[in-house]
Structure formats: C-alpha cells, structure tokens
Coordinates of C-alpha atoms in Angstrom, one line a residue:
Chain S
M1 CA 30.8 -29.7 -17.4
E2 CA 27.9 -31.0 -16.4
P3 CA 28.2 -31.5 -12.5
N4 CA 29.2 -28.2 -12.2
P5 CA 25.7 -26.9 -11.8
G6 CA 24.4 -30.2 -10.3
T7 CA 27.5 -29.5 -7.4
L8 CA 26.1 -25.7 -7.3
A9 CA 23.1 -27.1 -6.9
G10 CA 23.3 -29.3 -4.7
S11 CA 25.9 -26.9 -2.7
I12 CA 24.0 -24.4 -2.5
S13 CA 20.4 -25.0 -1.2
I14 CA 19.9 -21.8 0.7
R15 CA 17.4 -19.4 -0.4
S16 CA 18.2 -16.0 0.2
D17 CA 15.6 -13.7 1.5
Q18 CA 14.4 -11.3 -0.5
E19 CA 14.3 -8.7 1.0
E20 CA 18.1 -9.1 2.3
A21 CA 20.9 -6.9 1.6
G22 CA 18.5 -3.5 0.9
F23 CA 21.2 -1.9 -0.3
E24 CA 22.6 -4.3 -2.7
S25 CA 19.2 -5.0 -5.0
L26 CA 19.4 -1.2 -4.5
Q27 CA 22.7 -1.5 -6.7
F28 CA 21.2 -4.2 -9.1
R29 CA 17.7 -2.6 -9.8
E30 CA 20.1 0.8 -11.1
E31 CA 22.9 -1.6 -12.8
I32 CA 19.7 -3.5 -15.0
Q33 CA 17.8 -0.8 -15.5
R34 CA 21.1 0.6 -17.1
L35 CA 21.2 -2.2 -18.3
I36 CA 17.9 -2.5 -19.9
A37 CA 17.8 1.3 -20.3
V38 CA 20.7 1.2 -22.6
P39 CA 20.6 1.3 -26.9
P40 CA 22.0 -2.2 -28.5
E41 CA 25.7 -1.9 -28.9
N42 CA 28.2 -4.1 -29.8
A43 CA 29.9 -6.8 -27.5
S44 CA 32.7 -4.7 -26.6
S45 CA 30.5 -2.1 -25.0
F46 CA 28.3 -4.7 -23.1
T47 CA 31.5 -6.2 -22.0
A48 CA 31.9 -2.9 -20.7
L49 CA 29.1 -2.4 -18.7
L50 CA 29.7 -6.1 -17.1
E51 CA 32.6 -5.0 -16.1
L52 CA 30.9 -3.2 -12.8
P53 CA 28.4 -5.8 -12.1
A54 CA 31.7 -7.9 -12.2
T55 CA 33.1 -5.9 -10.1
Q56 CA 30.5 -5.3 -8.2
A57 CA 30.4 -9.0 -7.6
M58 CA 33.6 -10.0 -7.1
E59 CA 32.6 -6.5 -4.3
L60 CA 29.9 -8.7 -3.1
L61 CA 32.1 -11.9 -2.8
H62 CA 35.5 -10.7 -1.0
S63 CA 33.6 -8.5 1.7
P64 CA 31.9 -11.3 3.1
H65 CA 35.0 -13.4 3.1
S66 CA 35.8 -12.0 6.0
E67 CA 33.6 -13.2 8.4
D68 CA 32.5 -17.3 9.0
G69 CA 32.0 -19.6 6.0
D70 CA 28.8 -19.1 6.1
P71 CA 28.2 -16.3 4.2
A72 CA 30.6 -17.5 1.6
P73 CA 28.2 -19.9 -0.5
L74 CA 26.2 -17.1 0.2
S75 CA 28.1 -14.6 -1.7
A76 CA 29.5 -17.0 -3.9
D77 CA 25.7 -17.5 -4.3
S78 CA 25.1 -14.4 -5.4
L79 CA 28.0 -14.1 -8.0
H80 CA 26.9 -17.3 -9.6
G81 CA 23.7 -15.4 -10.0
I82 CA 24.4 -12.2 -10.6
S83 CA 26.7 -14.3 -13.3
D84 CA 23.4 -16.2 -14.1
D85 CA 22.1 -12.8 -15.3
H86 CA 24.1 -11.8 -17.7
K87 CA 24.7 -15.4 -18.4
S88 CA 21.4 -15.3 -19.2
Y89 CA 21.6 -12.3 -21.3
I90 CA 24.1 -13.6 -23.3
S91 CA 23.1 -17.0 -23.7
S92 CA 19.3 -14.5 -25.6
F93 CA 21.8 -12.9 -27.8
N94 CA 23.4 -15.5 -29.0
G95 CA 20.4 -17.4 -30.2
N96 CA 17.8 -15.1 -30.7
L97 CA 16.4 -16.4 -28.2
A98 CA 15.9 -19.6 -29.6
F99 CA 16.6 -21.5 -26.3
P100 CA 20.3 -23.0 -27.2
S101 CA 20.3 -24.7 -24.3
N102 CA 23.4 -26.7 -24.4
K103 CA 24.9 -23.7 -25.7
A104 CA 24.1 -21.6 -22.5
L105 CA 25.0 -25.4 -20.4
V106 CA 28.5 -24.3 -21.7
E107 CA 29.1 -21.0 -21.5
R108 CA 27.3 -20.9 -17.8
A109 CA 30.2 -23.7 -17.9
A110 CA 32.4 -21.9 -18.7
K111 CA 31.6 -18.4 -16.3
F112 CA 31.6 -21.1 -13.7
S113 CA 35.3 -22.6 -14.1
V114 CA 36.2 -18.9 -14.4
F115 CA 35.1 -17.4 -11.6
A116 CA 36.5 -20.4 -9.7
S117 CA 39.9 -19.7 -10.9
G118 CA 38.7 -16.3 -9.7
E119 CA 40.0 -14.2 -13.0
N120 CA 38.5 -11.1 -12.9
S121 CA 37.6 -10.8 -16.4
P122 CA 34.2 -13.2 -17.1
E123 CA 33.7 -10.8 -20.0
T124 CA 36.7 -12.4 -21.9
S125 CA 34.8 -15.6 -21.9
L126 CA 32.4 -13.7 -23.1
V127 CA 33.3 -12.1 -26.0
P128 CA 33.2 -14.6 -28.4
S129 CA 29.9 -15.5 -27.0
N130 CA 28.4 -12.0 -27.8
S131 CA 27.3 -11.9 -31.2
S132 CA 24.9 -9.4 -30.8
A133 CA 24.4 -7.5 -27.5
N134 CA 20.4 -6.9 -28.1
L135 CA 19.7 -4.9 -25.5
E136 CA 15.9 -4.3 -26.1
K137 CA 15.7 -8.3 -26.0
V138 CA 16.6 -8.1 -22.6
K139 CA 14.2 -6.6 -21.2
S140 CA 11.6 -7.6 -23.7
E141 CA 12.1 -11.1 -22.5
P142 CA 13.5 -11.2 -19.3
A143 CA 11.6 -13.9 -17.7
E144 CA 12.5 -16.1 -20.6
T145 CA 16.3 -15.9 -20.2
D146 CA 16.0 -16.3 -17.4
S147 CA 14.7 -19.3 -17.0
N148 CA 16.7 -20.9 -19.5
P149 CA 19.4 -20.5 -16.1
N150 CA 16.6 -21.9 -13.9
S151 CA 15.7 -25.0 -17.0
S152 CA 19.8 -26.2 -17.2
Q153 CA 20.7 -25.3 -13.4
P154 CA 17.6 -25.2 -10.6
L155 CA 19.8 -22.6 -8.5
I156 CA 19.0 -18.7 -8.5
S157 CA 19.3 -16.7 -5.4
D158 CA 20.6 -13.6 -5.4
P159 CA 19.1 -10.9 -5.0
T160 CA 19.8 -9.4 -8.1
V161 CA 17.3 -11.6 -9.8
E162 CA 14.9 -10.8 -7.2
S163 CA 14.7 -7.5 -6.7
K164 CA 14.1 -7.2 -10.5
T165 CA 11.6 -9.5 -11.0
Q166 CA 10.0 -7.4 -7.8
R167 CA 10.5 -4.0 -9.9
S168 CA 8.6 -5.7 -12.7
A169 CA 4.4 -5.1 -12.8
K170 CA 3.4 -8.2 -13.3
R171 CA 4.2 -11.7 -11.2
K172 CA 5.1 -15.6 -12.5
E173 CA 6.1 -17.9 -9.7
R174 CA 8.7 -19.8 -10.9
E175 CA 10.1 -23.6 -8.9
K176 CA 13.0 -23.3 -7.5
K177 CA 13.8 -27.2 -6.6
G178 CA 16.0 -27.1 -2.7
K179 CA 16.1 -30.9 -2.0
G180 CA 14.7 -33.0 -4.4
C181 CA 17.0 -31.1 -7.4
T182 CA 15.1 -31.8 -10.4
K183 CA 15.8 -30.1 -13.9
K184 CA 12.8 -29.3 -15.2
S185 CA 13.1 -29.7 -18.7
K186 CA 13.7 -27.0 -20.7
N187 CA 9.8 -26.8 -22.4
E188 CA 8.5 -26.9 -19.7
T189 CA 10.1 -23.7 -18.4
S190 CA 10.0 -22.1 -21.7
K191 CA 6.4 -22.8 -21.4
D192 CA 5.6 -20.3 -19.1
A193 CA 9.0 -18.3 -19.8
Q194 CA 6.1 -16.5 -21.9
K195 CA 5.6 -14.4 -19.4
L196 CA 7.0 -11.2 -16.9
P197 CA 9.4 -12.0 -14.4
Y198 CA 8.4 -14.0 -11.1
V199 CA 8.6 -14.5 -7.9
H200 CA 10.4 -17.6 -6.4
V201 CA 8.8 -20.4 -4.8
R202 CA 10.9 -22.6 -3.4
A203 CA 9.1 -26.1 -3.6
R204 CA 8.2 -28.1 -0.2
R205 CA 8.6 -31.3 0.5
G206 CA 5.8 -33.5 0.0
Q207 CA 4.3 -31.0 -3.1
A208 CA 3.6 -31.9 -6.3
T209 CA 6.7 -29.9 -8.5
D210 CA 4.5 -29.0 -10.9
S211 CA 5.2 -25.6 -13.3
H212 CA 1.3 -25.4 -12.6
S213 CA 1.3 -26.5 -8.8
L214 CA 3.5 -24.4 -7.0
A215 CA 2.1 -21.1 -9.4
E216 CA -1.2 -21.7 -8.2
R217 CA -0.1 -22.7 -4.3
A218 CA 2.6 -19.5 -4.4
R219 CA -0.7 -17.4 -5.8
R220 CA -2.7 -19.4 -2.8
E221 CA -0.5 -18.1 -0.3
K222 CA -0.5 -14.7 -1.5
I223 CA -4.1 -14.8 -1.1
N224 CA -4.0 -16.1 2.4
A225 CA -1.2 -13.6 3.3
R226 CA -3.6 -10.9 2.1
M227 CA -6.6 -12.9 3.4
K228 CA -5.0 -12.7 7.3
L229 CA -4.4 -9.3 7.1
L230 CA -7.7 -8.1 6.5
Q231 CA -9.0 -10.7 9.2
E232 CA -6.9 -8.9 11.9
L233 CA -8.4 -6.1 10.6
V234 CA -11.8 -6.6 10.2
P235 CA -12.9 -7.0 14.0
G236 CA -15.0 -10.1 14.4
C237 CA -13.4 -12.1 11.6
S238 CA -10.4 -14.1 13.1
K239 CA -12.7 -17.0 14.4
I240 CA -14.5 -17.3 10.8
S241 CA -12.6 -20.0 8.5
G242 CA -13.3 -19.8 5.1
T243 CA -12.7 -17.2 2.2
A244 CA -16.7 -16.7 1.6
L245 CA -17.9 -15.8 5.1
V246 CA -15.0 -13.7 5.6
L247 CA -15.4 -12.0 2.8
D248 CA -18.6 -11.6 3.5
E249 CA -17.6 -9.5 6.8
I250 CA -15.5 -7.3 5.2
I251 CA -17.7 -6.1 2.9
N252 CA -20.6 -5.3 5.2
H253 CA -17.4 -3.6 6.8
V254 CA -16.7 -1.6 4.7
Q255 CA -20.1 -1.3 3.8
S256 CA -20.4 0.0 7.7
L257 CA -17.6 2.3 7.2
Q258 CA -19.1 3.6 4.7
R259 CA -23.0 4.6 6.2
Q260 CA -21.0 5.9 9.0
V261 CA -19.1 8.3 6.9
E262 CA -22.3 9.4 5.6
F263 CA -24.0 9.7 8.5
L264 CA -21.3 12.0 9.6
S265 CA -20.8 14.1 7.7
M266 CA -24.6 14.3 7.4
R267 CA -24.5 16.0 10.7
L268 CA -21.2 18.0 10.3
A269 CA -23.4 19.5 7.6
A270 CA -26.1 20.2 9.1
V271 CA -24.0 22.2 12.0
N272 CA -25.1 25.6 11.4
P273 CA -22.7 27.0 8.4
G274 CA -22.5 30.0 10.8
V275 CA -20.0 28.2 13.2
D276 CA -17.9 28.8 9.7
Y277 CA -15.4 31.0 11.6
N278 CA -15.4 29.8 14.6
L279 CA -14.0 26.8 12.7
E280 CA -10.2 29.0 12.8
G281 CA -10.1 28.5 16.9
L282 CA -11.1 24.9 17.1
F283 CA -9.5 23.8 14.5
A284 CA -6.2 25.7 15.3
T285 CA -6.3 23.8 18.0
E286 CA -7.5 19.7 17.3
S287 CA -4.7 20.3 14.2
G288 CA -2.7 21.1 17.2
S289 CA -0.7 18.3 19.1
L290 CA -3.7 15.5 19.7
V291 CA -1.1 14.9 23.2
E292 CA 0.3 18.5 24.3
S293 CA -2.6 18.2 26.7
N294 CA 0.3 20.4 28.8
F295 CA -1.8 23.1 29.4
P296 CA -1.8 22.8 33.8
S297 CA -4.2 25.5 34.1
M298 CA -6.8 23.9 31.9
V299 CA -6.5 20.7 33.1
A300 CA -8.0 21.5 36.5
P301 CA -11.6 20.7 36.0
L302 CA -10.2 18.5 33.6
V303 CA -10.4 15.1 35.6
C304 CA -8.3 13.2 33.7
P305 CA -7.2 13.0 30.5
E306 CA -6.8 8.5 29.9
I307 CA -9.6 7.5 31.2
P308 CA -12.0 5.8 29.1
F309 CA -15.4 6.8 28.2
N310 CA -16.9 5.0 31.1
G311 CA -20.8 6.1 31.0
N312 CA -21.4 9.2 33.7
R313 CA -17.7 10.2 33.4
Q314 CA -17.8 10.5 29.8
H315 CA -21.9 12.5 30.5
Y316 CA -19.8 14.6 33.4
Q317 CA -17.3 15.8 31.1
Q318 CA -19.3 15.9 27.5
Q319 CA -21.4 19.0 30.3
W320 CA -18.4 20.3 31.4
H321 CA -17.6 20.8 28.0
F322 CA -20.6 21.4 27.1
D323 CA -20.7 24.7 29.4
A324 CA -17.1 25.5 27.8
L325 CA -18.3 25.7 24.4
Q326 CA -21.1 27.4 24.9
Q327 CA -20.4 30.7 26.0
P328 CA -17.9 31.3 23.4
L329 CA -20.1 31.4 20.9
W330 CA -22.4 32.9 22.3
G331 CA -19.9 35.8 22.3
R332 CA -19.8 35.7 18.8
E333 CA -23.7 35.4 18.7
E334 CA -23.7 32.4 16.9
A335 CA -26.5 29.6 19.0
S336 CA -25.9 26.4 17.2
H337 CA -29.0 24.3 18.4
T338 CA -26.9 21.6 18.2
F339 CA -26.1 21.7 21.2
I340 CA -28.2 18.6 22.4
N341 CA -28.5 16.9 25.7
P342 CA -25.7 14.8 25.8
E343 CA -25.4 11.1 25.1
N344 CA -23.8 8.5 27.4
S345 CA -22.9 5.7 24.1
L346 CA -19.5 5.3 24.3
L347 CA -17.0 7.6 21.8
S348 CA -15.0 4.6 20.5
Y349 CA -12.6 8.2 19.0
D350 CA -9.6 7.6 20.9
S351 CA -10.8 8.3 24.5
A352 CA -7.4 10.8 25.7
N353 CA -7.2 12.1 22.1
S354 CA -10.5 13.7 22.2
A355 CA -10.0 14.5 26.2
S356 CA -7.1 16.7 25.1
L357 CA -9.5 18.1 22.4
H358 CA -10.8 19.8 25.1
S359 CA -8.4 21.6 27.1
N360 CA -6.9 22.6 23.9
Q361 CA -10.5 23.8 22.3
L362 CA -11.2 25.8 26.0
K363 CA -7.4 26.9 26.4
M364 CA -8.1 28.6 22.8
E365 CA -11.4 30.1 23.5
L366 CA -10.7 31.5 26.9
Chain K
M1 CA 3.5 26.9 19.3
A2 CA 1.1 24.2 19.3
S3 CA 1.8 24.1 16.2
S4 CA 5.2 24.6 16.1
I5 CA 5.8 21.3 18.1
S6 CA 3.2 19.7 16.5
E7 CA 5.0 19.8 13.3
T8 CA 8.4 18.9 14.9
N9 CA 6.7 16.0 15.8
F10 CA 5.0 15.1 12.2
E11 CA 8.5 15.6 10.7
E12 CA 9.9 13.2 12.9
S13 CA 7.3 10.6 12.9
K14 CA 7.1 11.4 9.3
R15 CA 10.9 10.8 8.7
I16 CA 10.7 7.9 10.7
K17 CA 7.9 6.1 9.1
R18 CA 9.9 7.0 5.8
R19 CA 12.9 5.0 7.1
K20 CA 10.3 2.2 7.7
T21 CA 9.0 2.2 4.0
G22 CA 12.0 2.8 3.0
D23 CA 13.9 -0.3 3.9
E24 CA 11.0 -3.1 3.2
L25 CA 10.6 -3.4 -0.5
R26 CA 9.1 -0.6 -2.7
D27 CA 6.4 -3.0 -3.7
P28 CA 3.1 -3.2 -4.5
D29 CA 2.7 -5.2 -1.1
T30 CA 3.9 -3.9 1.1
I31 CA 2.9 -0.8 1.6
D32 CA 2.8 0.0 5.1
H33 CA -0.6 -0.5 6.7
T34 CA -0.4 0.7 10.1
R35 CA 0.2 4.2 9.3
W36 CA -3.2 5.0 9.4
R37 CA -3.3 4.1 13.0
S38 CA -0.6 7.1 13.5
E39 CA -0.9 10.1 15.1
S40 CA 0.3 12.4 12.5
E41 CA -1.2 10.7 9.7
Q42 CA -5.0 11.7 12.2
R43 CA -3.5 15.0 13.1
I44 CA -2.8 15.8 8.9
Y45 CA -6.2 14.4 8.2
S46 CA -8.2 16.6 10.2
T47 CA -6.8 19.7 9.3
K48 CA -6.8 19.0 5.3
L49 CA -10.3 18.2 6.3
V50 CA -11.4 21.1 8.4
E51 CA -9.7 23.3 5.4
A52 CA -11.6 21.4 2.7
I53 CA -14.8 21.9 4.5
R54 CA -14.8 25.8 5.3
Q55 CA -13.8 25.1 1.5
V56 CA -17.1 24.0 1.4
R57 CA -19.3 26.1 2.6
R58 CA -17.5 28.6 1.6
N59 CA -17.8 27.6 -2.2
S60 CA -21.7 26.9 -1.2
S61 CA -22.8 29.4 0.4
P62 CA -23.2 31.8 -2.0
E63 CA -25.4 29.2 -4.2
N64 CA -27.6 27.9 -1.9
K65 CA -28.2 28.0 1.6
V66 CA -27.0 24.2 3.5
S67 CA -23.9 23.0 2.3
S68 CA -24.9 18.8 1.6
G69 CA -23.7 16.3 3.1
R70 CA -23.1 15.1 -0.3
D71 CA -20.5 17.6 -0.6
I72 CA -18.9 17.3 2.9
R73 CA -18.7 13.6 1.6
D74 CA -17.2 13.9 -1.2
A75 CA -14.7 16.8 0.6
A76 CA -14.0 14.2 2.6
D77 CA -13.2 11.5 1.0
G78 CA -10.8 13.6 -1.5
V79 CA -9.1 14.8 1.8
L80 CA -8.5 11.0 2.9
A81 CA -7.1 10.1 -0.9
V82 CA -4.9 13.4 -0.9
A83 CA -4.0 11.9 3.2
A84 CA -3.4 8.1 1.3
K85 CA -0.3 10.6 -1.0
G86 CA -0.7 8.3 -3.5
R87 CA -0.1 5.2 -3.7
T88 CA -3.1 2.9 -3.6
R89 CA -5.6 2.3 -6.2
W90 CA -8.6 4.0 -4.3
S91 CA -6.4 6.9 -4.0
R92 CA -6.1 7.8 -7.2
A93 CA -8.8 6.6 -9.1
I94 CA -11.3 9.2 -5.8
L95 CA -8.8 11.4 -7.1
A96 CA -9.1 11.4 -10.7
S97 CA -13.1 11.0 -10.5
R98 CA -12.7 14.4 -8.5
L99 CA -11.1 16.2 -11.5
R100 CA -13.1 14.6 -14.3
L101 CA -16.2 15.9 -12.3
R102 CA -14.5 19.1 -11.8
L103 CA -13.3 19.4 -15.8
A104 CA -16.9 17.7 -16.9
H105 CA -18.2 21.1 -14.0
N106 CA -16.4 23.8 -15.9
N107 CA -17.4 22.8 -19.6
M108 CA -20.8 23.1 -18.7
K109 CA -20.3 25.9 -17.3
H110 CA -18.1 28.4 -19.3
K111 CA -17.9 26.2 -23.4
K112 CA -22.2 24.9 -22.3
A113 CA -21.2 22.3 -24.0
R114 CA -22.8 19.0 -22.9
V115 CA -20.6 16.8 -21.0
A116 CA -22.3 12.9 -21.4
K117 CA -21.0 12.5 -17.5
V118 CA -18.9 9.1 -17.4
T119 CA -20.9 6.9 -14.6
G120 CA -18.9 4.3 -15.1
S121 CA -19.8 0.3 -16.4
I122 CA -23.2 0.0 -14.6
R123 CA -23.9 -3.7 -16.0
S124 CA -28.0 -3.7 -16.8
K125 CA -28.6 -7.6 -16.6
M126 CA -31.3 -7.4 -18.5
P127 CA -31.2 -11.6 -18.7
E128 CA -31.9 -12.5 -15.3
K129 CA -30.4 -16.4 -15.9
K130 CA -29.8 -17.6 -12.6
R131 CA -26.3 -18.2 -13.7
S132 CA -24.1 -20.3 -10.9
I133 CA -21.7 -16.9 -10.6
P134 CA -18.5 -18.9 -8.5
A135 CA -19.9 -17.5 -4.7
L136 CA -15.8 -15.9 -4.0
Q137 CA -15.9 -14.2 -7.3
R138 CA -19.2 -12.5 -6.7
K139 CA -18.6 -11.6 -3.7
A140 CA -14.9 -10.2 -5.3
K141 CA -17.2 -8.4 -7.4
V142 CA -19.3 -6.7 -5.4
L143 CA -16.1 -5.6 -2.6
S144 CA -14.4 -4.6 -5.8
R145 CA -17.1 -2.0 -6.4
L146 CA -17.3 -1.1 -2.7
V147 CA -13.7 -0.2 -2.9
P148 CA -12.9 3.3 -5.4
G149 CA -11.3 2.2 -8.8
C150 CA -11.2 -1.4 -8.1
R151 CA -12.9 -3.1 -10.8
K152 CA -10.6 -4.4 -13.0
V153 CA -7.9 -5.6 -10.4
S154 CA -6.6 -9.0 -9.4
F155 CA -8.8 -10.9 -6.8
P156 CA -5.1 -10.5 -4.2
N157 CA -4.4 -7.0 -5.4
L158 CA -7.8 -6.4 -4.5
L159 CA -7.4 -7.6 -1.0
E160 CA -4.6 -4.9 -0.8
E161 CA -6.5 -2.4 -1.5
T162 CA -9.1 -3.3 0.7
T163 CA -7.0 -3.3 3.5
D164 CA -5.5 0.3 3.1
Y165 CA -9.0 1.3 2.6
I166 CA -10.5 0.4 6.0
S167 CA -7.3 1.5 8.0
A168 CA -7.8 4.3 5.6
L169 CA -11.7 5.1 6.4
E170 CA -11.7 4.4 10.0
M171 CA -9.3 6.9 10.2
Q172 CA -11.7 9.0 8.5
V173 CA -15.0 8.5 10.6
R174 CA -12.8 9.1 13.9
A175 CA -11.9 11.9 12.6
M176 CA -15.2 13.3 11.1
A177 CA -16.1 11.6 14.6
A178 CA -14.9 13.7 16.9
L179 CA -15.2 16.5 15.1
T180 CA -18.4 16.3 14.8
E181 CA -17.9 16.8 18.0
L182 CA -16.2 19.7 18.7
L183 CA -18.6 21.3 17.0
T184 CA -21.9 20.0 18.4
G185 CA -20.8 19.2 21.9
S186 CA -22.3 15.6 21.7
P187 CA -20.8 12.6 21.7
V188 CA -21.7 10.1 18.4
D189 CA -23.1 7.3 18.3
R190 CA -21.6 4.5 16.0
L191 CA -24.2 2.9 14.4
T192 CA -22.9 -0.4 14.1
S193 CA -22.1 -2.0 17.8
T194 CA -18.9 -3.1 16.3
S195 CA -16.2 -2.7 18.6
D196 CA -13.2 -2.0 17.0
S197 CA -9.9 -3.3 17.8

C-alpha cells in the first residue's frame, strides 16, 4: 500500500497549470459547490453524489487517452486528484477530523487499486468507510481534509482542488514537492491546515521546504508580481529598484493624478454654467465614436487627425477649433469667457481622439 | 447615425472583453487592468460623465449659482466608480460613501434629525512618539489612505487595487481634459511633467 502513493508521486511530477482546462474547473467548481450545499445525508446519498464526479473523472481519463501518452498522466493525475478530493472528504467523515492518516492511507491505497483496475464504482469501496457523511465538516475544513492527502501523498495537481481553492476568499500556501518528494509529517500539515484553502506552490530546488518559508515565498512572489505590474504602470518606476522607493513613486503618482482630477473639475465648474444646453450637441459627438471621423466634408479644413500634437500644429488646430466653436456659441447667445488663447502645451490625451472630436463637433454644429 | 455605430462597436468590444475575462479565472487577482485603456471604456465614461455633470449643474443652479469644483469632482469619481462595474474595492467604496452621504443628506432634510457624519477612522496621533514603524508599512498605510476604501486591505490586494485605481484615474484625467478642452477650446496643461506611457 505504501509504495503506491510514492510511485505515483514520483511518476507524476507535472504540475498542471492553474488555468488549464477552464471548463473542467467550472464543472468541478459547480460540483464542489453542490457537494458543499447539500445538507448532511447518509452515506448512500453521498456515494450517489460521488458517482457524478467519478463519471466525470472517467471521462477525463478516457478522453485524453485517444491522444498521445503525455496527457494520460495528466488525466490520471486529475483523476487521482479528484479521488483525493473525495477521499479526503471521506477521511474527514471517518475520523471526525482526528486525522486518521493511516486510515486515510489505507483508503487511498484501496482506491488507487480500484482505479487501477479501472472499476467504475469506487463508491463500493467508499461505502464501508462512510460512517457519516458530514458535508458541513467538509465546508468548514476543506483545507484540513485536503491537507490530509497531501501529508501522506505529496501529489495533488488537479484543477479541481486548485479551482476550488481559488474560489475561496483567503489563500494559504501549500507545498508540493517536485523532485525532493519528502513526505511531510502529518503534524506539520495539520498545523497549517487549520486555515482556509490554499494555492499550490512548487518548492524549487535548493530552497527550504519548510512550510513557513514556502508560504513566505509564495506571498513574496505574489507581492512582487503585483509590484511589477505597478512599476509598468507608473512612469519612471522601472528603473527604480527597491520596494520602498517604488512605493514612493506610486504614492506620488496617485497624488498627482488626484490633484489633476481636482484641477480639471475646478476648470469644468468654472466654465460658465450656461453652456448647459450647448452640452447636448457637443457631447453627443464626444460620446460618439472616437474613430468615426469620416466626415469627408469636414476633413478639408482639418489637417490630419493623426498628427501628434506638436507645438505649432496644435496652435493651428486650436485656432481653427476656436473659430468653429465661437460661432455656434454666439449663435446661441452664450459667450463663454474662457475662450482664452490657446496654449502651446502638449496634450497627453489621445491626439487622434481629440482631433476627431473636433471634427465631430464641427459637423454637429453646422 | 454615429451613435448606432458606436453602439455596435461598444457591444462588440464589450463582448470581446467579456470573453477574455471569462477565459481567465474569475479571481480578484486577474482583473483585467488594460480595460481602462480601451476606447469603449472611454466612450462609456465620457457619456456618463457628461450626464453627471449636467445633472450637477441642474441640481446646483437653483440652490447656488455656481457648481463648485468639489461637486464636479465627486460626480466624476462617482461616474468612474460606476464604470468600474463594482469589481474593485475602491469603486465599491466610492459608491458606498456617496450613498451614505445621500442618506444622511435626506435624513437631515426630511426628518430634521442630526445624523452624525461618519468621517472614517481619523486616528489622532496624540502621543508624538517616534516609533520605528517600518518604512514599507508606513508607505503602505499612506497608499491605503489614498486609494478609497482600502484601509484594511492586505498588502498584495492593496497593490492590486492601486493598479486598477491608477489606470482608472488616468482614464478619468484624459476624459476630463478632453471635455474641458471641448468646452473651453484651449488645451489643458498637465500639472506635472510626467509623460504618460
């Protein structure tokens, strides 16, 4: 019985991607939710529930079999993962969460043999082990049960567990040993199994495989990934190294953006409120397409919408726009006093965007 | 009409975006950050912004002659939060605070009851002790105060929210700048000289 998990762990060293088989995760998510939602019933109904995932698992097993051998281990992987899932539930039901690892091992080994023989009814072996199907316990301590198979059997790479864990709110890291394949003691896993579900982290070669350090590493990786995204977003941050300075830059950027918003809102408020009904026509066009500047009659005065805003060009465009805007406004007896001289400043808004806006507006007015 | 064409474009891009996010895991971790740069999003935002500003003007003109910048800014933020479709924490916080304010306002108006205004947790540092709070944590606190609704959020999630918030703010600035330019006919000078990516 013992070598069975070992060989499996040794053979299956592929960690399926977390985003692999999205549809599978959907199916299993629903399945798991259904499992959780069902009120505690007796063993027979639980096995009835188990039938469904078993058949799904068999599907998984069979469908990639038509392909080459590579997916086969993966499917077997997921299959065993699924069986792990339910086995874990069962083990939890059994010992009332007293971590009957031996029992769990035995059950698991039994189920491996069952699956190895290709029987379609694993539930027959589950029935005797099912004293009370407490699905509530499953819900409250899925991590615990999931840790149980992990403790004695370091392989879990199925999309089900991963998808299930991703549904949960809180994350907790778990190790999954690749080559090192050291079986963690039950105590260690029981310690960190009190929390809610988890993500899978692979321990790299030459790194400490302590549960704490792995958790730390996973957390650090998460933080670093997000910091990288932020660095790309904030201009001038990619050169800076060190979290503190990058954070400084980020804070400055956010503050400057907020200040700009305030400044712009003040300007908008300062625009004469009588321009209200002028907004009707203007902003119908603005909200209209930003790309549909195919108003050929209007393009004539317009130089070219794609011209980036250099100083001079912008000057010309501004003047043209200025004239065009003035007329209709005066036509509506509204003189906005903020028609100041155009400044030669670069506008960082999309140049094509605003240029087409001008043309649209012109069309609307005339 | 232009609006119909824009509608179809918008629908299509919306569909495409939905498909993209549907393929990924529906996680808080995998919110698509590039959506604030899409044309359709800008269009949606500018429409709503215009509508909101018009409403602000309408509401404020009977009471006081001038609509303050503060109102416009709140309206713009509210519209931004709505455009976020509630997937991010800061957007929900903005909407929740506006709702709370409106409720309080209604209470004061109708029932003439004094509703205590909740101003959030302003911790007054009475003892000016020079505690060696780690610099990172200090900065994280400052950042969490900047992003609305993210005071008690864990650090990685805070970074996530900040990313989305920054992209949204940039879009907001772009839209408002274009709007002011349309209205006033003069390009808007950016306050800082940071160049946009």
